[in-house]
Short mmCIF file of C-alpha atoms in Angstrom, two decimals:
data_model
loop_
_atom_site.label_atom_id
_atom_site.label_comp_id
_atom_site.label_asym_id
_atom_site.label_seq_id
_atom_site.Cartn_x
_atom_site.Cartn_y
_atom_site.Cartn_z
CA MET A 18 -28.94 19.36 12.94
CA GLN A 19 -30.03 18.43 9.41
CA THR A 20 -29.02 15.15 8.03
CA GLU A 21 -28.20 13.89 4.59
CA LEU A 22 -27.83 10.31 3.29
CA ARG A 23 -26.09 9.48 0.14
CA VAL A 24 -26.11 5.89 -1.37
CA ALA A 25 -23.36 4.88 -3.60
CA ALA A 26 -22.11 1.78 -5.45
CA TYR A 27 -18.40 1.08 -6.26
CA ALA A 28 -16.69 -1.69 -8.19
CA VAL A 29 -13.78 -3.58 -7.22
CA CYS A 30 -12.51 -4.96 -10.71
CA VAL A 31 -9.33 -6.92 -10.70
CA ARG A 32 -7.95 -8.55 -13.79
CA ASP A 33 -4.49 -10.10 -14.40
CA GLY A 34 -3.11 -8.83 -11.00
CA ARG A 35 -4.31 -5.15 -11.80
CA ILE A 36 -7.11 -3.18 -10.56
CA LEU A 37 -9.14 -0.67 -12.42
CA LEU A 38 -9.15 2.83 -10.86
CA ALA A 39 -10.66 6.32 -11.71
CA ARG A 40 -8.82 9.40 -10.51
CA TRP A 41 -11.28 11.63 -8.61
CA VAL A 42 -10.97 15.48 -8.62
CA ASP A 43 -12.18 17.02 -5.54
CA ARG A 44 -13.70 20.68 -5.31
CA ALA A 45 -10.26 22.05 -4.47
CA GLY A 46 -8.70 20.38 -7.57
CA VAL A 47 -6.93 17.57 -5.49
CA LYS A 48 -6.70 14.32 -7.40
CA ARG A 49 -6.77 10.89 -5.80
CA TRP A 50 -7.40 7.49 -7.20
CA THR A 51 -10.83 5.67 -6.32
CA LEU A 52 -12.80 2.87 -7.18
CA PRO A 53 -15.10 3.36 -10.17
CA GLY A 54 -18.44 4.20 -8.87
CA GLY A 55 -20.76 6.80 -7.38
CA GLY A 56 -24.21 7.87 -6.18
CA ALA A 57 -27.23 5.89 -6.97
CA GLU A 58 -30.02 7.88 -8.63
CA HIS A 59 -33.42 7.90 -7.08
CA GLY A 60 -35.28 4.48 -7.81
CA GLU A 61 -32.04 2.92 -9.22
CA LEU A 62 -30.90 -0.34 -7.83
CA PRO A 63 -27.20 -0.07 -6.34
CA VAL A 64 -26.30 -2.88 -8.69
CA GLU A 65 -27.56 -1.07 -11.67
CA ALA A 66 -25.81 2.10 -10.34
CA VAL A 67 -22.42 0.42 -10.13
CA VAL A 68 -22.61 -0.76 -13.86
CA ARG A 69 -23.65 2.84 -14.96
CA GLU A 70 -20.87 4.37 -13.02
CA VAL A 71 -18.34 2.08 -14.25
CA GLU A 72 -19.26 2.79 -17.85
CA GLU A 73 -19.37 6.61 -17.33
CA GLU A 74 -16.14 6.81 -15.56
CA THR A 75 -14.06 4.19 -17.51
CA GLY A 76 -15.84 3.46 -20.78
CA TYR A 77 -16.05 -0.26 -19.94
CA LEU A 78 -19.10 -2.12 -19.82
CA ALA A 79 -19.16 -4.52 -16.70
CA GLU A 80 -21.25 -6.83 -14.54
CA ALA A 81 -21.46 -7.08 -10.89
CA THR A 82 -20.47 -10.63 -9.89
CA ALA A 83 -20.46 -10.50 -6.18
CA LEU A 84 -21.55 -8.23 -3.43
CA LEU A 85 -18.38 -7.70 -1.42
CA GLY A 86 -19.75 -5.56 1.47
CA ILE A 87 -21.16 -2.10 2.64
CA ASP A 88 -19.00 0.56 4.14
CA SER A 89 -20.51 3.75 6.00
CA ILE A 90 -18.70 6.98 6.76
CA ARG A 91 -20.02 10.15 8.38
CA ARG A 92 -18.71 13.71 8.13
CA GLN A 93 -19.94 17.08 9.45
CA ARG A 94 -20.25 19.16 6.27
CA THR A 95 -20.77 22.96 5.71
CA ARG A 96 -23.39 24.45 3.23
CA PRO A 97 -22.24 26.86 0.66
CA LEU A 98 -24.67 29.50 2.25
CA GLY A 99 -23.69 28.48 5.68
CA GLY A 100 -24.69 26.14 8.35
CA SER A 101 -23.50 22.50 8.81
CA TYR A 102 -25.13 19.18 8.65
CA ASP A 103 -24.45 15.65 9.29
CA TRP A 104 -23.67 13.83 6.33
CA GLN A 105 -23.56 9.90 5.76
CA GLY A 106 -22.22 8.03 2.93
CA LEU A 107 -23.51 4.39 2.55
CA ARG A 108 -20.97 2.62 0.01
CA ILE A 109 -21.93 -0.50 -1.56
CA LEU A 110 -19.01 -2.53 -2.89
CA TYR A 111 -19.24 -5.20 -5.56
CA GLU A 112 -16.81 -7.27 -7.42
CA ALA A 113 -17.34 -6.70 -11.08
CA ARG A 114 -15.69 -7.77 -14.29
CA VAL A 115 -15.33 -6.19 -17.58
CA THR A 116 -17.58 -7.48 -20.53
CA GLY A 117 -16.97 -5.11 -23.14
CA GLY A 118 -16.17 -1.38 -24.02
CA GLU A 119 -13.03 0.33 -24.29
CA LEU A 120 -11.04 2.22 -21.67
CA ARG A 121 -11.41 5.78 -21.78
CA ASN A 122 -11.49 8.78 -19.49
CA GLU A 123 -14.90 10.21 -18.16
CA ARG A 124 -16.11 13.46 -19.92
CA ASP A 125 -17.38 16.24 -17.89
CA GLY A 126 -17.53 14.33 -14.60
CA SER A 127 -15.98 13.90 -11.19
CA THR A 128 -13.14 11.86 -12.53
CA ASP A 129 -10.47 12.90 -15.16
CA LEU A 130 -8.62 9.63 -15.68
CA ALA A 131 -9.13 5.78 -15.71
CA ALA A 132 -6.42 3.14 -15.60
CA TRP A 133 -5.41 -0.24 -14.53
CA HIS A 134 -2.82 -0.44 -11.78
CA PRO A 135 -0.75 -3.33 -10.56
CA LEU A 136 -1.94 -4.49 -7.17
CA GLU A 137 1.38 -4.30 -5.72
CA SER A 138 1.77 -0.41 -6.83
CA VAL A 139 -1.52 0.48 -5.09
CA PRO A 140 0.00 1.44 -1.67
CA ALA A 141 2.24 3.98 -3.50
CA LEU A 142 -0.76 5.59 -5.12
CA THR A 143 -2.35 8.89 -3.86
CA ARG A 144 -5.68 7.35 -3.20
CA VAL A 145 -8.99 7.60 -1.23
CA GLU A 146 -9.28 5.12 1.83
CA LEU A 147 -12.19 3.34 -0.12
CA VAL A 148 -9.51 1.78 -2.46
CA ASP A 149 -8.08 0.11 0.47
CA ILE A 150 -11.40 -0.98 2.04
CA GLY A 151 -12.57 -2.39 -1.41
CA LEU A 152 -9.24 -4.42 -1.83
CA GLN A 153 -9.74 -5.74 1.67
CA LEU A 154 -13.21 -6.79 1.24
CA TRP A 155 -12.17 -8.57 -2.15
CA ARG A 156 -9.23 -10.36 -0.54
CA ASP A 157 -10.82 -11.47 2.80
CA ARG A 158 -14.56 -11.85 1.90
CA PRO A 159 -15.87 -11.40 5.45
CA PRO A 160 -19.13 -13.16 5.88
CA LEU A 161 -20.83 -9.91 6.94
CA GLY A 162 -19.24 -7.70 4.31
CA HIS A 163 -17.87 -5.35 6.99
CA SER A 164 -14.25 -3.89 6.69
CA PRO A 165 -12.35 -3.33 9.99
CA LEU A 166 -10.72 -0.32 8.33
CA HIS A 167 -13.87 1.57 9.16
CA ASP A 168 -14.58 -0.01 12.43
CA PRO A 169 -15.44 2.72 15.06
CA ALA A 170 -13.54 0.53 17.62
CA ASN A 171 -10.39 0.91 15.64
CA GLY A 172 -10.44 4.62 15.64
#
């Protein structure tokens, strides 16, 4: 079976009790909130990718202030012309802070909206699991940067 690895970087940006999120639109048109971020380009450092992605998806200039952890997911995916492959996403999570720019929505990208959300409202949002993983890493600061939310032993 063919394999594919995607390396991506995401920002956990919390300010004044609110978290910055971008609303991702999947191929089927389903909308869910996620951390701003995305795939690193070939030759790009993940810390550079997260800064670029935050600006693309939110309009903000940002800087990474800490490495929070690394999360990995695997999926069996189907190619558009048939056949399946083993896909792995390696997701590097950084704490980040806004240094400039203005909040705006992404143009012609994978997200359609960017907004600050009170931390206490996050559980009620339609969101991807990465938001919960990022918040847990931000709160707990585990020494090895591993979230038990994606621990295979926890199912």
